[in-house]
Amino acid sequence: MTLTRDDIIDFIYDEARMLDEGRFSEWLDLWIPEGHYWMPLDYKQTDPDLVTSLLYEDDFMRRLRVERLNGERTFSQKPKSRCHHVIQRPFVDEFDLDAGHFVTNTSMHYIETRLDEQFLLAITATHELRLVDGKLRIANKRVDLLNSDAAFGNIQLLP
Amino acid sequence: MGKYTDNPAAVAALVEQHQVHRDTYIDQEIYELEMKHLFSNTWVFVGHDSQTPTKGDYITTQIGNQPVIMVRHSDNEIYVLYNRCPHKGTKIAIDRAGNTGKFFRCPYHAWSFKTNGCLLAIPLKKGYADTAFKDSEANHGLEPVGDVKNYRGFVFARLAKQGISFEDYFGEAMSSFDNMVDRAPEGRLEVAGPPLRYMHQCNWKMLVDNQTDTCHPMVAHESSAGTAVKLFEEANWPEDKPKPMAMEIIAPFMSPYEFFEEMGIRTWPNGHGHTGVHHSIHSDYTQEPEYWDAMVAGHGEERTEEILSEIRHNTVYWPNIMIKGPVQQLRNFIPLGPNKTLVESYIYRLVGAPDYLLQRTAMYNRLINAPTSMVGHDDLEMYERAQEGLHAQSTEWINIQRLHTEEENYDEIAVENGTTERQMRNQMNAWVKFMTMTMSDKVEAAE
């Protein structure tokens, strides 16, 4: 079976559904351990390391985040938040079957809610995917918020 | 007029040494009086001069609820001006940062002003020729605030034209700023990128109180720091492999009560104070030899030893900032209403130091201070629950009695057990002082 562009696109849709359904442990397994989940603070930021980002999470931090969401004494998740991604069909910007390397660019509306509060973020997600043992994996994911420089309240789940 | 305006006795009665009335946290009139008195009479943080490195560079920000521009003038000095055209009130600049060249120009009627605020030109000026314009306030240009001080790069302002001097206001408390700046081999800091901006639906003083509250980390942060410690133990990390930087930062939040008791709290007059007199949660950070060498080259061995052995935790500069010297970080708690606070968290680069220090500083900021940070979620949940809970028709008082003694004198410097709430008492003592010092007493006069 040969991987097609549609398989790449389906992967992005499946990830969004996983997050919306709260299947965070499955989501962790989508990642290559060395990969980073990056949410820049500044519009068109290029450096994740020496200026502040909203998120720049490695495997340990991703696991901590997911583990904490289910914690007995995680008071900011009592009651729990819920999220919802509405995604536009991803652009497959790079499709290199031989190298097993793919890059997508996806526009999304992300909604998160808890108690009586709900907010909307307009985001662009850039996924770098790799084929590992015949399966697609997230090598890196960058999430740019349209209003990344605005003041936010808590963003507790995973845009 | 409500029950507190022009009534200093009623304002002072809101603070007893061991407890504080809830109106200081939830009342609209008290908030407005804080803006008028407290944030006018005290020295408030404005910005860092590396945010405006060249002539004409400016930032816009606010002191209390007052919109201001911080700008570098042609004489290379930093000026702080009210961001209001003297003509119709239009804000002169609204970009968070920019360069205005040699002068500001109002976008509404093109009145222009030098970067020290002086009125430069008005189009069609003959229209004012036969008026008494030269005697009007509009002729004064963009008004500067009462006084400005640039302390080793950190710019503070006092809105009131007269009042306490910078030196008398801060005194020995500036030692925490000194330590933060001295940690740079070249003895100066530079701002690193824009600040995190985190909106809190709670009173600004809840954030200030929390900075020296050493009995909450092991409780409120059990969800984040406790889980981190547990995951790390399960990971069977090889002993010879360096601990992840994130663990160095987050694990000490779970230190036991004794650790915080022994670390000590020092309070200074006028509401300033810090935790971590003897050690702190920043004490065990990895130090690379190349940083030590750079410090010794800049300061000499003896001074380097002195500077790096002072590892303070949080220093509160009353009313509304906190710095972490060992992490080169400043948090600005900007009051937007009795129940709304914008928190801006800045990081700085130690000029002449290796990059790993800035890497840790940036990581600390996103792990602890971001709206996406787990530790931030823990804290904000508590503040917002308290802001709502205070409205209950139960007791009207907030208790700040831990380790309180009858003999406390906040005009004296003191070092005490690290779990004392003395610094919160010190803050509210200063609150009364700077709230009432310029308040007229029309109520008592009328009685």
Coordinates of C-alpha atoms in Angstrom, one line a residue:
Chain A
M1 CA 0.0 0.0 0.0
T2 CA 1.4 3.4 -0.9
L3 CA 0.7 6.5 1.1
T4 CA -1.3 9.2 -0.6
R5 CA -1.9 12.9 0.1
D6 CA -5.3 11.9 1.4
D7 CA -3.7 9.7 4.0
I8 CA -1.7 12.7 5.2
I9 CA -4.9 14.8 5.4
D10 CA -6.8 12.1 7.2
F11 CA -4.1 11.9 9.8
I12 CA -4.5 15.6 10.6
Y13 CA -8.3 15.2 10.9
D14 CA -7.9 12.1 13.1
E15 CA -5.6 14.0 15.4
A16 CA -8.1 16.9 15.8
R17 CA -10.8 14.4 16.6
M18 CA -8.6 12.6 19.2
L19 CA -8.1 15.9 21.0
D20 CA -11.8 16.8 20.9
E21 CA -12.8 13.5 22.3
G22 CA -10.2 13.8 25.1
R23 CA -8.2 10.7 23.9
F24 CA -5.0 12.3 25.1
S25 CA -3.0 9.1 25.8
E26 CA -3.5 8.1 22.2
W27 CA -2.5 11.5 21.1
L28 CA 0.8 11.1 23.0
D29 CA 1.5 8.0 21.0
L30 CA 1.3 9.9 17.7
W31 CA 4.5 11.7 18.6
I32 CA 8.1 10.9 17.8
P33 CA 9.7 11.4 21.3
E34 CA 12.2 14.0 20.1
G35 CA 9.4 16.1 18.6
H36 CA 8.4 19.5 20.0
Y37 CA 4.9 21.0 20.3
W38 CA 5.5 24.7 19.8
M39 CA 3.1 27.7 20.2
P40 CA 5.0 31.0 19.6
L41 CA 4.2 34.1 21.6
D42 CA 5.1 36.5 18.8
Y43 CA 3.7 36.7 15.3
K44 CA 6.2 35.0 12.9
Q45 CA 8.5 34.1 15.8
T46 CA 11.6 32.2 14.6
D47 CA 13.3 31.3 17.8
P48 CA 11.6 28.9 20.2
D49 CA 14.4 28.8 22.8
L50 CA 15.8 32.2 23.7
V51 CA 12.6 34.3 23.8
T52 CA 9.4 33.4 25.5
S53 CA 6.9 31.0 23.8
L54 CA 3.5 30.1 25.0
L55 CA 4.4 26.4 24.7
Y56 CA 7.6 24.5 23.6
E57 CA 7.0 21.1 24.9
D58 CA 9.1 18.0 24.6
D59 CA 8.0 14.4 25.3
F60 CA 8.3 14.8 29.1
M61 CA 6.3 18.0 29.2
R62 CA 3.6 16.6 27.0
R63 CA 3.2 13.6 29.2
L64 CA 3.2 15.8 32.3
R65 CA 0.4 17.9 30.8
V66 CA -1.7 14.9 29.9
E67 CA -1.1 13.2 33.3
R68 CA -2.0 16.4 35.1
L69 CA -5.3 16.8 33.3
N70 CA -6.5 13.5 34.9
G71 CA -5.0 14.3 38.3
E72 CA -7.0 13.8 41.5
R73 CA -5.9 17.3 42.8
T74 CA -6.0 19.2 39.5
F75 CA -8.4 21.8 40.8
S76 CA -8.4 23.9 37.6
Q77 CA -9.9 20.8 35.9
K78 CA -12.7 20.4 38.3
P79 CA -14.9 20.5 36.4
K80 CA -13.0 19.6 33.2
S81 CA -12.5 21.7 30.1
R82 CA -13.7 20.5 26.7
C83 CA -12.4 21.6 23.3
H84 CA -13.5 21.6 19.7
H85 CA -11.5 22.0 16.5
V86 CA -13.1 23.0 13.3
I87 CA -10.5 22.5 10.5
Q88 CA -10.2 23.5 7.0
R89 CA -8.8 20.9 4.5
P90 CA -5.0 20.8 5.2
F91 CA -2.5 21.9 2.5
V92 CA 0.1 19.3 1.9
D93 CA 3.1 21.6 1.4
E94 CA 5.7 18.9 1.3
F95 CA 5.2 15.3 0.2
D96 CA 8.4 13.3 0.0
L97 CA 7.5 9.6 0.0
D98 CA 11.1 8.4 -0.4
A99 CA 12.3 10.3 2.6
G100 CA 9.1 9.6 4.5
H101 CA 8.8 13.3 5.2
F102 CA 5.6 15.4 5.0
V103 CA 4.6 19.0 6.0
T104 CA 1.0 20.3 6.2
N105 CA -0.5 23.7 6.9
T106 CA -4.0 23.7 8.4
S107 CA -6.3 26.6 9.3
M108 CA -8.5 25.9 12.3
H109 CA -10.9 27.4 14.7
Y110 CA -10.3 26.2 18.2
I111 CA -12.9 26.5 20.9
E112 CA -12.4 25.7 24.6
T113 CA -15.0 25.8 27.3
R114 CA -15.3 25.3 31.0
L115 CA -18.2 26.2 33.3
D116 CA -19.9 29.3 31.8
E117 CA -16.8 30.5 29.9
Q118 CA -16.0 29.7 26.2
F119 CA -13.4 31.3 23.9
L120 CA -12.4 31.0 20.3
L121 CA -8.8 31.0 18.8
A122 CA -8.1 31.3 15.1
I123 CA -5.0 29.2 14.5
T124 CA -2.7 27.9 11.8
A125 CA -1.1 24.5 12.6
T126 CA 2.0 23.4 10.8
H127 CA 2.7 19.7 11.1
E128 CA 5.9 18.0 10.2
L129 CA 5.2 14.3 9.8
R130 CA 7.5 11.3 9.4
L131 CA 6.9 7.6 8.5
V132 CA 8.1 5.4 11.3
D133 CA 7.7 1.6 10.8
G134 CA 5.1 2.3 8.2
K135 CA 3.1 4.6 10.4
L136 CA 2.7 8.4 10.3
R137 CA 4.1 10.2 13.4
I138 CA 4.3 13.9 14.4
A139 CA 7.9 15.0 14.2
N140 CA 7.1 18.6 15.1
K141 CA 3.9 20.7 15.4
R142 CA 3.8 24.4 15.4
V143 CA 0.6 26.3 16.3
D144 CA 0.4 30.0 15.5
L145 CA -2.5 31.9 17.1
L146 CA -3.8 34.7 15.0
N147 CA -3.8 36.9 18.1
S148 CA -0.8 35.4 19.8
D149 CA 0.1 38.8 21.3
A150 CA -3.2 39.3 23.0
A151 CA -3.8 38.8 26.7
F152 CA -5.5 35.5 27.4
G153 CA -7.1 33.8 30.4
N154 CA -6.3 30.1 30.9
I155 CA -5.8 28.0 27.8
Q156 CA -5.8 24.6 29.4
L157 CA -6.2 22.0 26.7
L158 CA -4.3 21.5 23.4
P159 CA -5.1 23.8 20.4
Chain B
M1 CA -19.3 60.2 46.6
G2 CA -19.2 56.8 48.3
K3 CA -18.2 55.8 51.8
Y4 CA -14.4 56.0 51.3
T5 CA -13.8 59.1 49.2
D6 CA -12.4 61.9 51.3
N7 CA -12.6 59.7 54.3
P8 CA -9.1 58.5 55.3
A9 CA -10.4 57.1 58.6
A10 CA -12.8 54.7 56.8
V11 CA -10.0 53.6 54.4
A12 CA -7.5 53.0 57.3
A13 CA -10.2 51.0 59.2
L14 CA -10.1 48.4 56.4
V15 CA -6.7 47.2 57.5
E16 CA -6.0 45.7 60.9
Q17 CA -2.6 44.1 61.4
H18 CA -3.9 40.5 61.3
Q19 CA -6.8 40.9 58.9
V20 CA -7.9 43.0 55.9
H21 CA -11.4 43.9 55.0
R22 CA -12.7 42.4 51.7
D23 CA -13.6 45.8 50.3
T24 CA -9.9 46.3 49.6
Y25 CA -10.2 43.4 47.0
I26 CA -13.7 43.8 45.6
D27 CA -15.0 47.4 46.0
Q28 CA -15.1 49.6 42.9
E29 CA -14.7 52.8 44.9
I30 CA -11.6 51.5 46.6
Y31 CA -10.1 50.5 43.2
E32 CA -10.7 54.1 42.0
L33 CA -9.1 55.5 45.1
E34 CA -6.1 53.2 44.6
M35 CA -5.6 54.6 41.1
K36 CA -6.0 58.1 42.4
H37 CA -3.8 57.9 45.5
L38 CA -1.8 54.7 45.9
F39 CA -0.6 54.5 42.2
S40 CA 0.1 58.2 42.2
N41 CA 2.1 58.5 45.4
T42 CA 4.2 55.4 45.0
W43 CA 7.1 54.6 42.5
V44 CA 5.7 52.3 39.9
F45 CA 7.6 50.3 37.3
V46 CA 7.3 51.5 33.7
G47 CA 9.8 49.6 31.6
H48 CA 13.4 48.7 30.9
D49 CA 15.6 51.1 28.9
S50 CA 16.6 48.4 26.5
Q51 CA 13.1 48.4 25.2
T52 CA 13.8 51.9 23.9
P53 CA 17.5 51.7 22.9
T54 CA 17.8 54.5 20.4
K55 CA 16.5 58.1 20.3
G56 CA 12.9 58.4 19.4
D57 CA 12.1 54.8 20.5
Y58 CA 9.1 54.5 22.7
I59 CA 6.8 52.0 24.4
T60 CA 3.2 52.6 25.5
T61 CA 2.1 51.2 28.8
Q62 CA 0.1 52.3 31.9
I63 CA 0.8 53.3 35.5
G64 CA -2.3 52.2 37.4
N65 CA -5.0 53.2 35.0
Q66 CA -3.0 56.1 33.5
P67 CA -1.9 55.7 29.9
V68 CA 1.7 56.7 29.4
I69 CA 4.5 56.8 26.8
M70 CA 8.1 55.9 27.8
V71 CA 10.4 57.5 25.2
R72 CA 14.1 58.1 24.7
H73 CA 14.6 61.8 24.0
S74 CA 17.4 63.5 21.9
D75 CA 19.4 64.0 25.1
N76 CA 19.4 60.1 25.5
E77 CA 17.4 60.4 28.7
I78 CA 14.1 58.4 29.2
Y79 CA 11.0 60.5 29.6
V80 CA 7.6 59.3 30.7
L81 CA 4.7 61.3 29.4
Y82 CA 0.9 61.0 29.7
N83 CA -0.4 59.5 26.5
R84 CA -3.0 62.2 25.8
C85 CA -2.9 65.0 23.3
P86 CA -3.4 68.3 25.2
H87 CA -5.8 69.4 22.5
K88 CA -8.7 66.8 22.4
G89 CA -7.4 63.9 24.4
T90 CA -6.4 61.6 21.5
K91 CA -3.8 59.0 22.5
I92 CA -0.6 60.1 20.7
A93 CA 0.7 56.5 20.3
I94 CA -1.0 53.1 20.5
D95 CA 1.6 50.7 19.1
R96 CA 3.1 48.8 22.0
A97 CA 6.5 49.8 20.8
G98 CA 7.9 52.0 18.0
N99 CA 10.2 54.8 16.9
T100 CA 8.7 58.3 16.4
G101 CA 11.8 60.0 15.1
K102 CA 12.5 63.5 16.4
F103 CA 8.9 64.3 17.4
F104 CA 5.4 62.9 18.1
R105 CA 2.6 64.0 15.8
C106 CA -1.0 63.7 16.9
P107 CA -2.9 61.7 14.2
Y108 CA -6.0 63.9 14.7
H109 CA -5.0 67.5 14.0
A110 CA -1.2 67.2 13.5
W111 CA -0.2 69.0 16.7
S112 CA 3.4 68.0 17.2
F113 CA 5.6 67.6 20.3
K114 CA 9.2 67.0 21.0
T115 CA 10.0 63.7 22.6
N116 CA 10.3 65.4 26.0
G117 CA 6.7 66.5 25.6
C118 CA 7.2 70.2 24.6
L119 CA 4.7 71.5 22.1
L120 CA 6.6 72.0 18.8
A121 CA 4.0 73.1 16.3
I122 CA 0.3 73.5 15.5
P123 CA -1.0 73.8 11.9
L124 CA -2.7 77.1 11.1
K125 CA -1.4 78.5 14.3
K126 CA -2.6 82.0 13.5
G127 CA -6.1 80.8 14.5
Y128 CA -4.9 81.1 18.1
A129 CA -3.1 84.5 17.6
D130 CA -5.8 86.6 19.2
T131 CA -6.7 84.1 21.9
A132 CA -5.2 83.6 25.4
F133 CA -3.8 80.2 24.1
K134 CA -0.4 80.7 25.6
D135 CA -2.0 80.7 29.1
S136 CA -4.0 77.6 28.5
E137 CA -3.0 74.1 29.6
A138 CA -3.0 72.9 26.0
N139 CA 0.1 75.0 25.4
H140 CA 2.1 72.9 27.8
G141 CA 2.4 70.0 25.4
L142 CA 2.4 66.3 26.4
E143 CA 2.6 66.4 30.2
P144 CA 5.4 64.5 31.9
V145 CA 4.6 62.4 35.0
G146 CA 5.7 63.8 38.4
D147 CA 9.1 62.2 38.5
V148 CA 11.2 59.5 36.7
K149 CA 14.1 57.4 37.8
N150 CA 16.2 55.1 35.6
Y151 CA 17.8 52.6 38.1
R152 CA 20.4 50.5 36.3
G153 CA 18.1 50.2 33.3
F154 CA 14.8 49.8 35.1
V155 CA 12.6 52.8 34.7
F156 CA 10.2 53.8 37.5
A157 CA 7.8 56.8 37.7
R158 CA 5.9 58.6 40.4
L159 CA 2.8 60.3 39.0
A160 CA 2.4 62.8 41.8
K161 CA 4.4 66.0 41.3
Q162 CA 5.5 66.0 44.9
G163 CA 6.1 63.1 47.2
I164 CA 8.6 60.6 48.5
S165 CA 11.9 60.4 46.7
F166 CA 12.9 57.2 44.9
E167 CA 15.8 56.6 47.4
D168 CA 13.5 57.0 50.4
Y169 CA 10.8 54.9 48.9
F170 CA 12.9 51.8 48.0
G171 CA 15.9 52.1 50.3
E172 CA 17.8 48.8 50.7
A173 CA 15.1 46.9 48.8
M174 CA 16.9 47.8 45.6
S175 CA 19.5 45.1 46.6
S176 CA 17.4 42.5 44.7
F177 CA 17.6 44.6 41.5
D178 CA 21.4 45.0 42.1
N179 CA 21.8 41.3 42.4
M180 CA 19.8 40.6 39.2
V181 CA 21.9 43.1 37.2
D182 CA 25.2 42.1 38.8
R183 CA 24.6 38.5 37.6
A184 CA 25.5 39.8 34.1
P185 CA 29.2 39.6 33.5
E186 CA 29.0 43.0 31.8
G187 CA 26.8 44.4 34.6
R188 CA 23.7 45.1 32.5
L189 CA 20.5 43.4 31.2
E190 CA 18.7 43.5 27.9
V191 CA 15.0 42.7 27.5
A192 CA 14.5 39.4 25.6
G193 CA 11.4 39.6 23.4
P194 CA 7.9 40.7 24.3
P195 CA 6.2 39.9 27.6
L196 CA 3.7 37.1 28.3
R197 CA 0.3 38.7 28.7
Y198 CA -2.1 36.8 31.0
M199 CA -5.5 38.1 32.0
H200 CA -6.7 37.4 35.5
Q201 CA -10.3 37.9 36.7
C202 CA -9.2 38.9 40.2
N203 CA -7.9 41.8 42.2
W204 CA -4.2 42.7 41.6
K205 CA -3.3 42.4 45.3
M206 CA -4.1 38.6 45.2
L207 CA -1.2 38.2 42.8
V208 CA 1.1 40.4 44.9
D209 CA 0.1 38.4 48.1
N210 CA 0.9 35.1 46.3
Q211 CA 4.5 36.1 45.6
T212 CA 5.5 35.6 49.2
D213 CA 2.9 33.0 50.1
T214 CA 5.1 30.0 50.8
C215 CA 2.4 27.8 52.2
H216 CA 0.6 27.3 48.8
P217 CA 3.2 25.7 46.4
M218 CA 3.0 22.2 47.8
V219 CA -0.8 22.3 47.9
A220 CA -2.0 24.3 44.8
H221 CA 0.9 23.0 42.6
E222 CA 0.7 19.4 43.6
S223 CA -1.2 18.9 40.3
S224 CA 1.7 20.1 38.2
A225 CA 4.9 19.9 40.3
G226 CA 3.8 16.8 42.2
T227 CA 2.9 15.0 39.0
A228 CA 6.2 16.0 37.5
V229 CA 8.1 14.5 40.4
K230 CA 6.1 11.3 40.1
L231 CA 6.6 11.0 36.4
F232 CA 10.3 11.6 36.7
E233 CA 10.6 8.9 39.4
E234 CA 8.8 6.5 37.2
A235 CA 11.1 7.3 34.2
N236 CA 14.1 5.6 36.0
W237 CA 16.3 8.5 34.8
P238 CA 20.0 7.3 34.6
E239 CA 22.0 9.0 37.5
D240 CA 24.8 10.1 35.3
K241 CA 22.5 11.8 32.8
P242 CA 21.8 15.5 33.6
K243 CA 18.3 16.2 34.9
P244 CA 16.0 17.9 32.4
M245 CA 16.0 21.6 32.8
A246 CA 12.3 21.6 33.2
M247 CA 12.6 19.3 36.3
E248 CA 15.2 21.6 37.9
I249 CA 12.6 24.4 37.6
I250 CA 9.4 22.7 38.6
A251 CA 10.4 20.0 41.2
P252 CA 11.4 22.5 44.0
F253 CA 7.8 23.7 44.1
M254 CA 7.1 20.5 45.9
S255 CA 9.6 21.2 48.7
P256 CA 8.3 20.5 52.2
Y257 CA 7.1 23.2 54.6
E258 CA 10.4 23.1 56.5
F259 CA 12.3 24.1 53.3
F260 CA 10.1 27.2 53.0
E261 CA 10.2 28.0 56.8
E262 CA 14.0 27.9 56.7
M263 CA 14.4 30.0 53.6
G264 CA 13.3 33.1 55.4
I265 CA 11.5 36.3 54.5
R266 CA 12.9 39.8 54.7
T267 CA 10.7 42.8 54.8
W268 CA 11.6 46.4 54.1
P269 CA 9.7 49.7 54.9
N270 CA 7.1 50.9 52.4
G271 CA 5.7 47.5 51.6
H272 CA 8.7 45.8 49.9
G273 CA 10.0 42.4 50.8
H274 CA 11.4 39.1 49.6
T275 CA 11.4 35.4 50.2
G276 CA 14.6 33.3 50.1
V277 CA 16.9 35.0 52.5
H278 CA 19.1 31.9 53.1
H279 CA 18.2 29.7 50.1
S280 CA 15.4 29.3 47.6
I281 CA 13.8 27.1 45.0
H282 CA 16.4 28.5 42.6
S283 CA 19.4 27.3 44.6
D284 CA 20.1 24.0 42.9
Y285 CA 20.1 25.1 39.3
T286 CA 23.0 23.7 37.3
Q287 CA 25.8 26.2 36.8
E288 CA 28.2 25.8 33.8
P289 CA 31.9 26.6 34.2
E290 CA 31.8 29.0 31.3
Y291 CA 29.4 31.3 33.1
W292 CA 31.6 31.3 36.2
D293 CA 34.6 32.2 34.1
A294 CA 32.7 35.1 32.4
M295 CA 31.6 36.4 35.8
V296 CA 35.1 36.3 37.2
A297 CA 36.4 38.1 34.1
G298 CA 33.8 40.8 34.7
H299 CA 33.7 41.1 38.5
G300 CA 36.7 39.3 40.0
E301 CA 36.5 36.1 42.0
E302 CA 35.4 37.5 45.3
R303 CA 32.6 39.6 43.9
T304 CA 31.4 36.7 41.7
E305 CA 31.2 34.4 44.8
E306 CA 29.3 37.1 46.6
I307 CA 26.8 37.8 43.8
L308 CA 26.1 34.1 42.9
S309 CA 25.6 33.0 46.6
E310 CA 22.7 35.5 47.0
I311 CA 19.9 33.3 45.6
R312 CA 16.7 35.1 46.5
H313 CA 13.3 33.8 45.5
N314 CA 10.6 36.5 44.9
T315 CA 11.1 40.2 45.6
V316 CA 8.0 42.3 45.8
Y317 CA 8.4 46.0 45.0
W318 CA 5.2 47.5 46.3
P319 CA 2.8 48.2 44.9
N320 CA 2.7 45.9 41.8
I321 CA 5.9 44.2 40.6
M322 CA 7.8 41.1 41.5
I323 CA 11.3 40.2 40.3
K324 CA 13.3 37.0 40.4
G325 CA 17.0 37.9 40.5
P326 CA 18.4 34.4 39.8
V327 CA 16.0 34.0 36.9
Q328 CA 16.1 37.5 35.4
Q329 CA 12.4 37.9 35.3
L330 CA 10.0 40.7 36.2
R331 CA 6.2 40.3 36.5
N332 CA 4.0 43.4 36.3
F333 CA 0.6 43.1 37.9
I334 CA -1.4 45.8 36.1
P335 CA -4.7 46.6 37.8
L336 CA -7.6 47.0 35.3
G337 CA -10.5 47.0 37.8
P338 CA -11.3 45.6 41.3
N339 CA -11.6 42.2 39.8
K340 CA -9.4 42.4 36.7
T341 CA -5.6 42.3 36.4
L342 CA -3.3 42.0 33.4
V343 CA -0.1 40.2 34.3
E344 CA 2.9 41.0 32.0
S345 CA 5.9 38.7 32.5
Y346 CA 9.2 40.0 31.1
I347 CA 12.6 38.2 30.8
Y348 CA 16.0 39.7 30.4
R349 CA 19.3 38.5 29.0
L350 CA 22.4 38.8 31.2
V351 CA 24.8 40.6 28.8
G352 CA 28.0 38.7 28.4
A353 CA 26.6 35.4 29.8
P354 CA 26.3 32.1 27.9
D355 CA 22.9 31.3 26.2
Y356 CA 21.9 28.4 28.5
L357 CA 21.0 30.9 31.2
L358 CA 18.6 32.8 28.9
Q359 CA 17.3 29.4 27.7
R360 CA 16.4 28.5 31.3
T361 CA 14.9 32.0 31.9
A362 CA 12.6 31.6 28.8
M363 CA 11.7 28.1 29.8
Y364 CA 10.8 29.3 33.4
N365 CA 8.6 32.0 31.9
R366 CA 6.6 29.6 29.7
L367 CA 6.4 26.9 32.3
I368 CA 5.3 29.1 35.2
N369 CA 3.8 32.4 33.9
A370 CA 2.1 31.7 30.6
P371 CA -1.7 31.5 30.1
T372 CA -0.8 28.0 28.7
S373 CA 1.2 27.1 31.8
M374 CA 0.1 24.3 34.2
V375 CA 1.5 26.2 37.2
G376 CA -0.3 29.3 36.0
H377 CA -3.6 27.4 35.8
D378 CA -3.2 26.2 39.3
D379 CA -2.8 29.7 40.7
L380 CA -5.4 31.5 38.6
E381 CA -8.0 28.9 39.6
M382 CA -7.3 29.8 43.3
Y383 CA -7.4 33.6 42.7
E384 CA -10.7 33.5 40.8
R385 CA -12.3 31.2 43.3
A386 CA -11.3 33.6 46.0
Q387 CA -12.5 36.7 44.1
E388 CA -15.9 35.0 43.9
G389 CA -15.9 33.6 47.4
L390 CA -15.2 37.0 49.0
H391 CA -18.7 38.1 48.1
A392 CA -20.2 35.5 50.5
Q393 CA -22.2 37.0 53.4
S394 CA -19.9 35.3 55.8
T395 CA -17.0 36.9 57.5
E396 CA -16.0 40.1 55.7
W397 CA -12.3 39.7 56.6
I398 CA -9.3 38.1 55.0
N399 CA -6.9 36.6 57.5
I400 CA -3.1 37.4 57.3
Q401 CA -2.2 36.3 60.8
R402 CA 0.4 33.5 60.3
L403 CA 3.3 34.2 62.7
H404 CA 1.9 37.6 63.7
T405 CA 3.3 39.2 66.8
E406 CA 2.0 42.3 68.6
E407 CA 5.4 44.1 68.3
E408 CA 5.6 44.3 64.6
N409 CA 7.0 47.6 63.3
Y410 CA 6.9 47.8 59.5
D411 CA 9.3 50.8 59.4
E412 CA 12.0 48.4 60.5
I413 CA 13.8 45.8 58.3
A414 CA 13.1 42.3 59.6
V415 CA 14.1 38.8 58.8
E416 CA 11.7 36.1 59.9
N417 CA 10.6 32.5 59.4
G418 CA 9.9 32.0 55.7
T419 CA 6.2 31.1 56.2
T420 CA 5.3 34.3 58.0
E421 CA 2.6 36.4 56.4
R422 CA 4.4 39.5 57.7
Q423 CA 5.1 40.7 54.1
M424 CA 1.4 40.7 53.4
R425 CA 0.9 42.8 56.6
N426 CA 3.8 45.0 55.5
Q427 CA 2.1 45.5 52.1
M428 CA -1.2 46.5 53.6
N429 CA 0.5 48.8 56.1
A430 CA 2.0 50.6 53.1
W431 CA -1.4 50.5 51.4
V432 CA -2.9 52.6 54.1
K433 CA 0.0 55.0 54.2
F434 CA 0.0 55.8 50.5
M435 CA -3.8 55.7 50.1
T436 CA -4.4 58.2 52.8
M437 CA -1.4 60.6 52.7
T438 CA -2.9 62.8 50.0
M439 CA -6.6 62.2 50.8
S440 CA -8.5 65.3 52.0
D441 CA -10.6 64.8 55.1
K442 CA -13.9 66.4 54.1
V443 CA -16.0 63.8 56.0
E444 CA -14.5 64.4 59.4
A445 CA -14.4 68.2 58.7
A446 CA -18.1 68.1 58.1
E447 CA -18.9 66.3 61.3

